[in-house]
PDB file of C-alpha atoms in Angstrom:
ATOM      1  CA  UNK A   1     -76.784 -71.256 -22.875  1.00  0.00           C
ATOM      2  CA  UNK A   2     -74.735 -72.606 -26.005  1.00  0.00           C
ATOM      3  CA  UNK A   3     -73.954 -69.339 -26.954  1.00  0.00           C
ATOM      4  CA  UNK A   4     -73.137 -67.887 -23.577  1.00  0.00           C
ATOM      5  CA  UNK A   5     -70.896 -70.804 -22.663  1.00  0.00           C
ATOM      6  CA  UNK A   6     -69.194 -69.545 -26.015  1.00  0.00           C
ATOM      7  CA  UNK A   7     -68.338 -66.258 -25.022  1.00  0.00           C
ATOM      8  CA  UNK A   8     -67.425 -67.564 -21.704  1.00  0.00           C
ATOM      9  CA  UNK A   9     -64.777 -69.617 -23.035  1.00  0.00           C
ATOM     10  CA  UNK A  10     -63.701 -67.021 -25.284  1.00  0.00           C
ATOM     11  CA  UNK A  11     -63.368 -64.591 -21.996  1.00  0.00           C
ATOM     12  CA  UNK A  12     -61.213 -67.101 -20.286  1.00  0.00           C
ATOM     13  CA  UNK A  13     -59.281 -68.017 -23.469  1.00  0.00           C
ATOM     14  CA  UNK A  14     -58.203 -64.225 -24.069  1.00  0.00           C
ATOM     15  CA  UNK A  15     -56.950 -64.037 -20.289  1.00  0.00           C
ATOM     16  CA  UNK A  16     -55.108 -67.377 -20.287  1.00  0.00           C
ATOM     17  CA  UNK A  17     -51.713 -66.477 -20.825  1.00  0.00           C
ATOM     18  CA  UNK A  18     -51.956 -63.164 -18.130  1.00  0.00           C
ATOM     19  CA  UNK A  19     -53.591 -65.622 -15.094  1.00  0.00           C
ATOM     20  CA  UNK A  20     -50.844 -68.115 -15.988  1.00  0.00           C
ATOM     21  CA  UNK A  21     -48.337 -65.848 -15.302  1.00  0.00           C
ATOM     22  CA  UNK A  22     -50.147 -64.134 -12.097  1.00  0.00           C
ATOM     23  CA  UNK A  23     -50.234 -67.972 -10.734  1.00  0.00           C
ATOM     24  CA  UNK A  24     -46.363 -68.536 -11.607  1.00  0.00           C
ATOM     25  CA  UNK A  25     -45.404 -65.009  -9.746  1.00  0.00           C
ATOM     26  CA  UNK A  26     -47.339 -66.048  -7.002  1.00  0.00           C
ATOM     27  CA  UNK A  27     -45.810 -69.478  -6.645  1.00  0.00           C
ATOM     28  CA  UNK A  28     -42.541 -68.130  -7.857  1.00  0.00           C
ATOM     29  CA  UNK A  29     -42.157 -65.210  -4.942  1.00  0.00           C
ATOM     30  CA  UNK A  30     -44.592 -67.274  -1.981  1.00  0.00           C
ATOM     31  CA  UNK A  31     -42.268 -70.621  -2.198  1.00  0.00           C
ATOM     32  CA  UNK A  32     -38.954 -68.687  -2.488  1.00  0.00           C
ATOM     33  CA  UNK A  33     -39.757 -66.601   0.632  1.00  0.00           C
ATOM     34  CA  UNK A  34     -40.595 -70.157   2.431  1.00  0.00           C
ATOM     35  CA  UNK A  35     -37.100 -71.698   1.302  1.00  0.00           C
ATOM     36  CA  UNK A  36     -35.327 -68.312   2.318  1.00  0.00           C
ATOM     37  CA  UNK A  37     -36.793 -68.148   5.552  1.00  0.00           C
ATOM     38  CA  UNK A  38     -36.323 -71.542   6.393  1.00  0.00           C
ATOM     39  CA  UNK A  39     -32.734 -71.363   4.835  1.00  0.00           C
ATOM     40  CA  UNK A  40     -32.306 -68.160   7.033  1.00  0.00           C
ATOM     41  CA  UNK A  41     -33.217 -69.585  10.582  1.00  0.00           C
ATOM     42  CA  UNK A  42     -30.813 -72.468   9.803  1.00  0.00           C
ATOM     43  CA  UNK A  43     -28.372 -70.100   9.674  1.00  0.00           C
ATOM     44  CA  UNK A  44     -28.881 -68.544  12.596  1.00  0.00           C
ATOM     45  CA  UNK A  45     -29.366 -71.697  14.215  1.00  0.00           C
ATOM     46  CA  UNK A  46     -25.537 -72.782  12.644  1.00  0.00           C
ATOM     47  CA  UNK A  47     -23.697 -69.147  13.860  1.00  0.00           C
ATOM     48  CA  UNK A  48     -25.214 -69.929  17.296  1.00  0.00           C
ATOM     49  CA  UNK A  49     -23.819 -73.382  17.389  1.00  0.00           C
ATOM     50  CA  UNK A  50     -20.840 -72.008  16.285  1.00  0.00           C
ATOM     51  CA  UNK A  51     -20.165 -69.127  19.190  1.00  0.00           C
ATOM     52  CA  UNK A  52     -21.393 -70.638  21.634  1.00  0.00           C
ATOM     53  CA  UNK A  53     -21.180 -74.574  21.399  1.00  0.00           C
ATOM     54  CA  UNK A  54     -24.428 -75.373  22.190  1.00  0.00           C
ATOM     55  CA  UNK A  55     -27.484 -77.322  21.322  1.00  0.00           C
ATOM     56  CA  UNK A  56     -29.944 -74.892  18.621  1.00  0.00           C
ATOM     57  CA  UNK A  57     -32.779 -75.888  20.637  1.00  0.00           C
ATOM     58  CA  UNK A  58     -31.804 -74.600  24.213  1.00  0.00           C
ATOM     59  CA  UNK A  59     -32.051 -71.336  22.640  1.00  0.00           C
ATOM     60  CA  UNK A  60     -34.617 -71.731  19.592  1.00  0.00           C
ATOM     61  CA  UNK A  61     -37.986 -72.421  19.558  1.00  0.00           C
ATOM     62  CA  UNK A  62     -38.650 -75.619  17.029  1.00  0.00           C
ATOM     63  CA  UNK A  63     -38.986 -74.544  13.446  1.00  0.00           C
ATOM     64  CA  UNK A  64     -42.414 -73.885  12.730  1.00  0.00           C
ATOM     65  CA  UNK A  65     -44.256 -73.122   8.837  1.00  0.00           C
ATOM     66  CA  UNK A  66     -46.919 -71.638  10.398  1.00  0.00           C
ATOM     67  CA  UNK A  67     -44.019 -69.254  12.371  1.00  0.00           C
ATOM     68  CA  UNK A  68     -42.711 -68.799   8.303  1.00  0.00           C
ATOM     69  CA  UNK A  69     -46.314 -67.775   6.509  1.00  0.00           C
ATOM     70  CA  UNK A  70     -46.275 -64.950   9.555  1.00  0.00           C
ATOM     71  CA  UNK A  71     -43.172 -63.853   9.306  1.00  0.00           C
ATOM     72  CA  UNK A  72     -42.980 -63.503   5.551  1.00  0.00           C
ATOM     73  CA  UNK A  73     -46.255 -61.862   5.575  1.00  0.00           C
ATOM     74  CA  UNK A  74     -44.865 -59.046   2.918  1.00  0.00           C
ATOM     75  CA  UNK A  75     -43.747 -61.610   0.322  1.00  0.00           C
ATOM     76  CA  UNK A  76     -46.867 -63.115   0.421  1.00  0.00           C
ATOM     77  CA  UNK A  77     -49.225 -60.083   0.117  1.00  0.00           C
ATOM     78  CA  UNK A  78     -46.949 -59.115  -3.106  1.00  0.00           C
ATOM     79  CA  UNK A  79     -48.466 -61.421  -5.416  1.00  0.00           C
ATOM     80  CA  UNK A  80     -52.000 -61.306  -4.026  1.00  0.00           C
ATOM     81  CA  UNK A  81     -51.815 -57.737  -4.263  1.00  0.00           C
ATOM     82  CA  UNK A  82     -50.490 -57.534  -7.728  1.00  0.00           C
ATOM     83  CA  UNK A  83     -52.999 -60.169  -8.934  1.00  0.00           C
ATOM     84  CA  UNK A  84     -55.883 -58.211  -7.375  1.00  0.00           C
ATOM     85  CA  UNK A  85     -54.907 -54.725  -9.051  1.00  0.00           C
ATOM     86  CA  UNK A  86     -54.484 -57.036 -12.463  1.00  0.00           C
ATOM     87  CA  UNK A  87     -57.987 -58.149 -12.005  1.00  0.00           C
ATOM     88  CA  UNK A  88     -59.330 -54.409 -11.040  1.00  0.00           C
ATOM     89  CA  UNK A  89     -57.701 -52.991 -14.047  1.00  0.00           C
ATOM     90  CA  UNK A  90     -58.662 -56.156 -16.530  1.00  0.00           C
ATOM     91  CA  UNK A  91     -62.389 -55.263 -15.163  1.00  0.00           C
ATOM     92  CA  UNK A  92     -62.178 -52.348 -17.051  1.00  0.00           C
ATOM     93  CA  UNK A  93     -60.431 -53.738 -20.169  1.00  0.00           C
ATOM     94  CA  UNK A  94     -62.819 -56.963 -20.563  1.00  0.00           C
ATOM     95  CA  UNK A  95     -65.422 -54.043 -21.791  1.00  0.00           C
ATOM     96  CA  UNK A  96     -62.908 -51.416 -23.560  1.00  0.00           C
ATOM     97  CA  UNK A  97     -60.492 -54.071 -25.409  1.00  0.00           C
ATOM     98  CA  UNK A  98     -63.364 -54.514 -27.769  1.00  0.00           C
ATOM     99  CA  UNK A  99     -64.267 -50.985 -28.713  1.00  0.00           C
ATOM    100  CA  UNK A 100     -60.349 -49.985 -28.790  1.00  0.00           C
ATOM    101  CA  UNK A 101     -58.840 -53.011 -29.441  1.00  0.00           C
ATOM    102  CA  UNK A 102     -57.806 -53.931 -33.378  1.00  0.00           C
ATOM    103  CA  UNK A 103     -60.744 -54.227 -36.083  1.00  0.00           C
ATOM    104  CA  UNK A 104     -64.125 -54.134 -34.964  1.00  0.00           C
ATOM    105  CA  UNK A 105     -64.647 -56.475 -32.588  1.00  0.00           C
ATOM    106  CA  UNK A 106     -67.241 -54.763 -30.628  1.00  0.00           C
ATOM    107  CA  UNK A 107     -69.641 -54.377 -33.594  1.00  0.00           C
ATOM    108  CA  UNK A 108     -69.087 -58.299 -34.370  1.00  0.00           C
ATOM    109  CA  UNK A 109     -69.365 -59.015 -31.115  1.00  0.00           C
ATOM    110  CA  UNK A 110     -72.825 -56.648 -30.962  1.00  0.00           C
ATOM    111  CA  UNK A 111     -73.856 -58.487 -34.200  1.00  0.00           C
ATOM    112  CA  UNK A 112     -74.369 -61.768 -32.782  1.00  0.00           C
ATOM    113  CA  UNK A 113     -77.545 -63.450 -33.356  1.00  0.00           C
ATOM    114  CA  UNK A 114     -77.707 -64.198 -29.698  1.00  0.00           C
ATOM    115  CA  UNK A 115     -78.856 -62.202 -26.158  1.00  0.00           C
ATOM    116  CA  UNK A 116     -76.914 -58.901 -25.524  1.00  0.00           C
ATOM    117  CA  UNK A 117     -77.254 -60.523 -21.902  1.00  0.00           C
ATOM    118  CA  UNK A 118     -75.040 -63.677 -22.913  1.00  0.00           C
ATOM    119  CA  UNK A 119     -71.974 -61.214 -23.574  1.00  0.00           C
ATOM    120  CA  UNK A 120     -72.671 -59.396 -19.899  1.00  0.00           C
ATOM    121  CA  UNK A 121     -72.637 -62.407 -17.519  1.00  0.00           C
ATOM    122  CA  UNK A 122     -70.206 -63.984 -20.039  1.00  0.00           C
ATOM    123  CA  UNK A 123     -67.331 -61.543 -18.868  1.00  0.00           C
ATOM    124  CA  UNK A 124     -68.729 -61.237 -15.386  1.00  0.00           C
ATOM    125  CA  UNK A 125     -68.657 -65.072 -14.934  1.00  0.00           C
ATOM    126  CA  UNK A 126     -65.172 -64.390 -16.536  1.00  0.00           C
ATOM    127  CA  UNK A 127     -64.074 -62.170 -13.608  1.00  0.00           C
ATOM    128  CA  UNK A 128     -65.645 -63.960 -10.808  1.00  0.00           C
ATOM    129  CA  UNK A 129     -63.768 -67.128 -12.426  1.00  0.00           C
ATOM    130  CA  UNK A 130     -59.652 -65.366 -12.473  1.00  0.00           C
ATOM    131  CA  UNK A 131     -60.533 -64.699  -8.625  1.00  0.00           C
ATOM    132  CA  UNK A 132     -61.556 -68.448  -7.910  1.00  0.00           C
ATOM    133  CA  UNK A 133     -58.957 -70.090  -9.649  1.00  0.00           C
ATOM    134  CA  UNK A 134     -56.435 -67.643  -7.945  1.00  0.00           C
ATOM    135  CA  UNK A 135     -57.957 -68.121  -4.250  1.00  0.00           C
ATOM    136  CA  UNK A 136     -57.871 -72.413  -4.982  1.00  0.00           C
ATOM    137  CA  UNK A 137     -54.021 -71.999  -6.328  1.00  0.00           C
ATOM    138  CA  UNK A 138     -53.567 -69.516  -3.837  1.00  0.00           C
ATOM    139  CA  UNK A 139     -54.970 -72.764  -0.957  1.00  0.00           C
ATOM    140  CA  UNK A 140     -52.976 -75.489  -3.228  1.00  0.00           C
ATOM    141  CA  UNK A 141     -49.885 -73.355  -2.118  1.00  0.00           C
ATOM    142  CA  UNK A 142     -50.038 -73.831   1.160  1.00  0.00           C
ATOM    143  CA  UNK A 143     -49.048 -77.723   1.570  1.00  0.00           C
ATOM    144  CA  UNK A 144     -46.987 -76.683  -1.060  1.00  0.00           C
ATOM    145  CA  UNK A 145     -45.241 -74.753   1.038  1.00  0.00           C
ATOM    146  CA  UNK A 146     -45.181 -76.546   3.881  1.00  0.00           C
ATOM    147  CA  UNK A 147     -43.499 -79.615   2.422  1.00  0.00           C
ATOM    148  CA  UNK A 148     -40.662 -77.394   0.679  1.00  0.00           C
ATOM    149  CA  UNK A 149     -40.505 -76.037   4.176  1.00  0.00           C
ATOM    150  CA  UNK A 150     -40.371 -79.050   5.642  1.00  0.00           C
ATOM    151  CA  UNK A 151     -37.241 -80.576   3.111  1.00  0.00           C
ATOM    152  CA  UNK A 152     -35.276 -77.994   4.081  1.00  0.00           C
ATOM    153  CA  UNK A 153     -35.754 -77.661   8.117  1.00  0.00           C
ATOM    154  CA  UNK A 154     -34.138 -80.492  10.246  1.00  0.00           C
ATOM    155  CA  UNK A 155     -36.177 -83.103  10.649  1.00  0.00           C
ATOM    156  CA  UNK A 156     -35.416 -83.183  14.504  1.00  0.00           C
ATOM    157  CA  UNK A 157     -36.188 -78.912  14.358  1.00  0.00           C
ATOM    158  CA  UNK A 158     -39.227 -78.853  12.542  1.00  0.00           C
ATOM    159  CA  UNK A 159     -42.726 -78.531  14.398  1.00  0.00           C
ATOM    160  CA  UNK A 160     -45.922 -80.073  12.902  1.00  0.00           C
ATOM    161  CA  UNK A 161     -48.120 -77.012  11.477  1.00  0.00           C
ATOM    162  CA  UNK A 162     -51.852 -77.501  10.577  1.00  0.00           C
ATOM    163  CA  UNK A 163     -52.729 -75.133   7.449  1.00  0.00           C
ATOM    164  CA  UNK A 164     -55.121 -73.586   8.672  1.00  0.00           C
ATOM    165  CA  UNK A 165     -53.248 -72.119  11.216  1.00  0.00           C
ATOM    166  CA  UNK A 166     -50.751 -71.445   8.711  1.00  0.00           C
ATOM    167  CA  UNK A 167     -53.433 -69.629   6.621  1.00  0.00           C
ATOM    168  CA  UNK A 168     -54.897 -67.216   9.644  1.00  0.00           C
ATOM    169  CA  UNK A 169     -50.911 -66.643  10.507  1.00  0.00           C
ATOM    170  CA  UNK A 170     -51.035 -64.290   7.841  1.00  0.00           C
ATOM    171  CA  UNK A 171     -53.672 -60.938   7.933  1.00  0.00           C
ATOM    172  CA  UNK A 172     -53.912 -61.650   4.103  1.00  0.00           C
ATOM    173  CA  UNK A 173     -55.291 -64.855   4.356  1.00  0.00           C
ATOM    174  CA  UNK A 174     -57.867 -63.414   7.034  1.00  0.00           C
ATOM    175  CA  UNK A 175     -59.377 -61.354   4.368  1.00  0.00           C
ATOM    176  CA  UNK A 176     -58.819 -63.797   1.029  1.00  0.00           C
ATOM    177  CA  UNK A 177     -59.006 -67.132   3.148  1.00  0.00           C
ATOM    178  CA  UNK A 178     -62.016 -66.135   5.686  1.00  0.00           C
ATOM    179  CA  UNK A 179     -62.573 -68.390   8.380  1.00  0.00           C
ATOM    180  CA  UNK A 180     -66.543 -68.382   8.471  1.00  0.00           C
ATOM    181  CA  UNK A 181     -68.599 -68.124   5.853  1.00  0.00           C
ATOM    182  CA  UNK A 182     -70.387 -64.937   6.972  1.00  0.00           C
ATOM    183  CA  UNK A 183     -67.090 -63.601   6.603  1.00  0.00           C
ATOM    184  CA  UNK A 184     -66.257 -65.018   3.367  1.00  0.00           C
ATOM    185  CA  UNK A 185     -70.065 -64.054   2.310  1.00  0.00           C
ATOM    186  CA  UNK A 186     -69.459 -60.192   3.405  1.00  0.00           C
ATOM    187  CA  UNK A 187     -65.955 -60.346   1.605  1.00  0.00           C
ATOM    188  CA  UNK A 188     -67.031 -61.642  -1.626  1.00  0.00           C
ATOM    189  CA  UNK A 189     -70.000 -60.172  -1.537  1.00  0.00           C
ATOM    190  CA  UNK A 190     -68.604 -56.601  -1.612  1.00  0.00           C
ATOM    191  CA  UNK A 191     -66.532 -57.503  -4.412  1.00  0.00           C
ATOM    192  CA  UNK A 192     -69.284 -59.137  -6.677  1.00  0.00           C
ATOM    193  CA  UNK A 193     -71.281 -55.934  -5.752  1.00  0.00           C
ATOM    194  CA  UNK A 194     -68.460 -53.106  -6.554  1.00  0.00           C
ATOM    195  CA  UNK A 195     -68.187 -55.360  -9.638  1.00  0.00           C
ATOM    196  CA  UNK A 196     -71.590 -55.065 -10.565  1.00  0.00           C
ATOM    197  CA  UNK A 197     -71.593 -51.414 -10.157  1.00  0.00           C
ATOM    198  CA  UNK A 198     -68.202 -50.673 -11.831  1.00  0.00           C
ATOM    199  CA  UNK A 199     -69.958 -53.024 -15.442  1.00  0.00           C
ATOM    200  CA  UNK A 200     -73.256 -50.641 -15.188  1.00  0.00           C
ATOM    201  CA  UNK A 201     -70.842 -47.706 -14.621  1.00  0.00           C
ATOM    202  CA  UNK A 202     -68.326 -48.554 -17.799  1.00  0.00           C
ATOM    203  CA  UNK A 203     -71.811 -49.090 -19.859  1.00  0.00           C
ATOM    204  CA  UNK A 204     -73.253 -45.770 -18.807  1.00  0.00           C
ATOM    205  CA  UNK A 205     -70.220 -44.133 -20.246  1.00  0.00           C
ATOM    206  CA  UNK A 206     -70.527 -46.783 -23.285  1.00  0.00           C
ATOM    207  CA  UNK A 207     -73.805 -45.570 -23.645  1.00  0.00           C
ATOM    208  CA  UNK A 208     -73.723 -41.623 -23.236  1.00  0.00           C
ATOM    209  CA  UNK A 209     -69.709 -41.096 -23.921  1.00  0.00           C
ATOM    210  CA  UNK A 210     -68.742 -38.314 -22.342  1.00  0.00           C
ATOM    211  CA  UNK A 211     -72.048 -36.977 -20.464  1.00  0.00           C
ATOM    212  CA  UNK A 212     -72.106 -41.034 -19.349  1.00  0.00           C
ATOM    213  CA  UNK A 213     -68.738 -40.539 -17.699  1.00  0.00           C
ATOM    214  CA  UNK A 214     -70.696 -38.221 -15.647  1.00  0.00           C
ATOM    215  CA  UNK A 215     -73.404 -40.908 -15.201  1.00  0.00           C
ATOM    216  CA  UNK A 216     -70.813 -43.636 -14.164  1.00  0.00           C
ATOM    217  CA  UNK A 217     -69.419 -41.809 -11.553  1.00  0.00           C
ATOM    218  CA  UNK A 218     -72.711 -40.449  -9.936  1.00  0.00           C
ATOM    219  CA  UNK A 219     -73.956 -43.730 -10.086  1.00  0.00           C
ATOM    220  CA  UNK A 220     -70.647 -45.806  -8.499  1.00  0.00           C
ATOM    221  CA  UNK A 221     -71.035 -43.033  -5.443  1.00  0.00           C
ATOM    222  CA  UNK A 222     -74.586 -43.419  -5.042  1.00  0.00           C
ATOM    223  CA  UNK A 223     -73.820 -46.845  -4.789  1.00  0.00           C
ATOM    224  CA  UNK A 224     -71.161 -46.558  -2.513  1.00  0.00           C
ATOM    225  CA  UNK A 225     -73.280 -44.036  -0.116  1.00  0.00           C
ATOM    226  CA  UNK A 226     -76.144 -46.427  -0.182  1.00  0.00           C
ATOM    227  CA  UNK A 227     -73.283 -49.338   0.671  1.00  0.00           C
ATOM    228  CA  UNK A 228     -72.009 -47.108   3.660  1.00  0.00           C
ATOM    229  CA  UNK A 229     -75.352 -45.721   4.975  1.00  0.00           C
ATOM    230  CA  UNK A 230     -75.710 -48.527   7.585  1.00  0.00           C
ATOM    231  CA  UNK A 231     -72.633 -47.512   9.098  1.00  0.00           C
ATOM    232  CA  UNK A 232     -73.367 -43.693   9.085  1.00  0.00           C
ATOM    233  CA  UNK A 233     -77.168 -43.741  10.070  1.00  0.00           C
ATOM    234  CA  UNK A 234     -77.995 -46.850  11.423  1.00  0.00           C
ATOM    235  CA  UNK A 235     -75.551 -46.886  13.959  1.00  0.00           C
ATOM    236  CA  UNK A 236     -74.722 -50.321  12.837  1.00  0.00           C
ATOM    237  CA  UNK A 237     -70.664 -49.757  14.366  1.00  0.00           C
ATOM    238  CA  UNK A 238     -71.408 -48.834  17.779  1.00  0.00           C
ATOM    239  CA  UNK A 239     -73.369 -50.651  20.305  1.00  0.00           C
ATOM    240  CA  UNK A 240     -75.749 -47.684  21.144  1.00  0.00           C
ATOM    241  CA  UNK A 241     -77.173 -47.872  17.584  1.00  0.00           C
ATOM    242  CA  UNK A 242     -81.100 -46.942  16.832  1.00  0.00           C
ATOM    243  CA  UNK A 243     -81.322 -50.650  15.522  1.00  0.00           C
ATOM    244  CA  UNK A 244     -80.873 -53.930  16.840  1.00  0.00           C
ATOM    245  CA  UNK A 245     -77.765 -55.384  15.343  1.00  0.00           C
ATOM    246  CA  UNK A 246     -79.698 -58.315  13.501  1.00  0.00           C
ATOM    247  CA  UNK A 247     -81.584 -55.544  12.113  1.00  0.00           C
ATOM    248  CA  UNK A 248     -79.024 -53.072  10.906  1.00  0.00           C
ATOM    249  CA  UNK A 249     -77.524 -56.009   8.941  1.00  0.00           C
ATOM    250  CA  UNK A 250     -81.359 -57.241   7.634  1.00  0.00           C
ATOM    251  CA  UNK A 251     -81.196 -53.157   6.315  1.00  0.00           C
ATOM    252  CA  UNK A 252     -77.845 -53.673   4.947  1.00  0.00           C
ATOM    253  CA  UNK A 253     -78.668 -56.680   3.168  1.00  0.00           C
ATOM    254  CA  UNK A 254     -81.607 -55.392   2.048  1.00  0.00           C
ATOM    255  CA  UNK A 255     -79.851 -52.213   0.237  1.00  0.00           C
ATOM    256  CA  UNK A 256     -76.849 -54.483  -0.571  1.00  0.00           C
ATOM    257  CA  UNK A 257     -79.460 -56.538  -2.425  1.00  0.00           C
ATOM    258  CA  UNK A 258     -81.245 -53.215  -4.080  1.00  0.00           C
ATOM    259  CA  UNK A 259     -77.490 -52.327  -5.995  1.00  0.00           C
ATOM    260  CA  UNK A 260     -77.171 -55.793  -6.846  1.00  0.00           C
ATOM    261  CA  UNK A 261     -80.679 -55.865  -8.759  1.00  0.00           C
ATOM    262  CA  UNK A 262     -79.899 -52.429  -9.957  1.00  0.00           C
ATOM    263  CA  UNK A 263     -76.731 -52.887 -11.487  1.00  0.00           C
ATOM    264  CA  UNK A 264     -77.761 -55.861 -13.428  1.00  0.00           C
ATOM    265  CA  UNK A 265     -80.857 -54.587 -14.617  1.00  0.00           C
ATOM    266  CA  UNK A 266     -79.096 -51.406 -15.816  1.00  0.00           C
ATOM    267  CA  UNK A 267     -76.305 -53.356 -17.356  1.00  0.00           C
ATOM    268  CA  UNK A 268     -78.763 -55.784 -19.006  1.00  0.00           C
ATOM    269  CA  UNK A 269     -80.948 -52.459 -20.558  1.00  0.00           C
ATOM    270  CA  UNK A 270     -77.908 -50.469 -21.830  1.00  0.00           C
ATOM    271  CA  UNK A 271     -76.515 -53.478 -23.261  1.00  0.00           C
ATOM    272  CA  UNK A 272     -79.748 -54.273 -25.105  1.00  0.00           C
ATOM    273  CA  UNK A 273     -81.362 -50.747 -25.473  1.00  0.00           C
ATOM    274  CA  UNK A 274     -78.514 -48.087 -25.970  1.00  0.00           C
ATOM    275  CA  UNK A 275     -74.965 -49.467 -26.223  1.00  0.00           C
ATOM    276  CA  UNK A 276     -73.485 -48.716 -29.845  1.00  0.00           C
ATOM    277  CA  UNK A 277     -70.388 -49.099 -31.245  1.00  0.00           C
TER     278      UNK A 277
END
């Protein structure tokens, strides 16, 4: 455990300065969008006082931050999308940085009088960390937002907004922020899985070079036909499936579960039995 939480903290030390700056961009681009929408309707609100004379609010609808999330959608999927194709690409580079990276890490890092198994769950407890931290910044936002929202809309404007309605105003949320936690379950749990199978992929082609390139990919679309079977098969999108829907989902669970144990076994025995440097 001493050893893992080493490498852990080494993981998380060596992506610092990158999730820093992911955080900033998202705070940076989300709470400038809120100000400029805000800033924007008071505008409007101004030129319509202006032509016509009258009260903002006998043609306006009260200012609303849950109104702002939705219709500023765009500038908030920017930095969530950015900070999910970081991740995607750093999944790749938590493994190759120490083969290609200066010196020879990889060997030193191979060498350690530890578990090969501490270094694999150290950088996928690395991974599964970044996401977490961004999804709780990502919900620390929100007030956030609504209280820079709510400085710059007239008091006498401005319509209470709950945040969780703020949240589900926005289709990104829907998927990052689930509602239930069946939903949040079936989202992360695709992710952890594709994870799983992209670090047994990267260490078949660790393990064979070139001829494991080959390995990798037959494996991640196995995978991914075994993931989708359900859905071609079972019948489990349409109401006249062969199954019952409680047991189309048991099945998917069940094969969901398979890949899981799979991939970490596999991981676990290249690490120990055939990775090299």
């Amino acid at each position: 455990m001493r050893n893992y939480l080493k490498l852990l903290h080494m993981e998380i030390h060596r992506f610092r300065y990158i999730l820093f700056v992911l955080m900033g961009l998202t705070a940076l681009v989300q709470m400038c969008a809120i100000a400029f929408n805000a800033m924007g309707e008071i505008n409007e609100r101004n030129v319509y006082f202006e032509q016509t004379g009258r009260a903002p609010e006998e043609f306006f609808a009260a200012m609303s931050y849950t109104r702002a999330v939705q219709e500023t959608q765009f500038w908030f999927a920017v930095p969530v999308g950015l900070s999910i194709a970081v991740l995607v690409i750093y999944a790749f580079l938590i493994w190759y940085r120490d083969w290609f990276g200066r010196g020879t890490f990889a060997y030193r890092l191979l060498s350690l009088p530890s578990e090969r198994r501490n270094i694999y769950f150290a950088k996928l407890t690395a991974i599964l960390t970044f996401v977490f931290v961004l999804v709780g910044f990502q919900l620390l936002l929100m007030p956030i937002g609504r209280a820079i929202f709510a400085m710059i809309a007239p008091a006498d404007q401005l319509q209470p907004s709950y945040i969780a309605d703020a949240i589900f105003a926005n289709q990104v949320f829907k998927i990052l922020l689930p509602r239930s936690f069946a939903e949040f379950f079936v989202n992360y749990g695709l992710g952890i899985i594709s994870l799983l199978v992209l670090f047994a992929s990267i260490l078949l082609e660790r393990s064979y070079r070139w001829l494991g390139i080959v390995y990798g990919l037959a494996y991640a679309g196995f995978c991914a036909l075994l993931m989708v079977y359900p859905l071609l098969a079972l019948g489990l999108n349409y109401s006249t499936g062969y199954f019952y829907t409680e047991e189309a989902y048991a099945i998917q669970m069940a094969i969901d579960a398979l890949i899981v144990v799979a991939s970490v076994w596999l991981g676990l025995y290249l690490l120990k039995k055939k990775v090299s440097v």
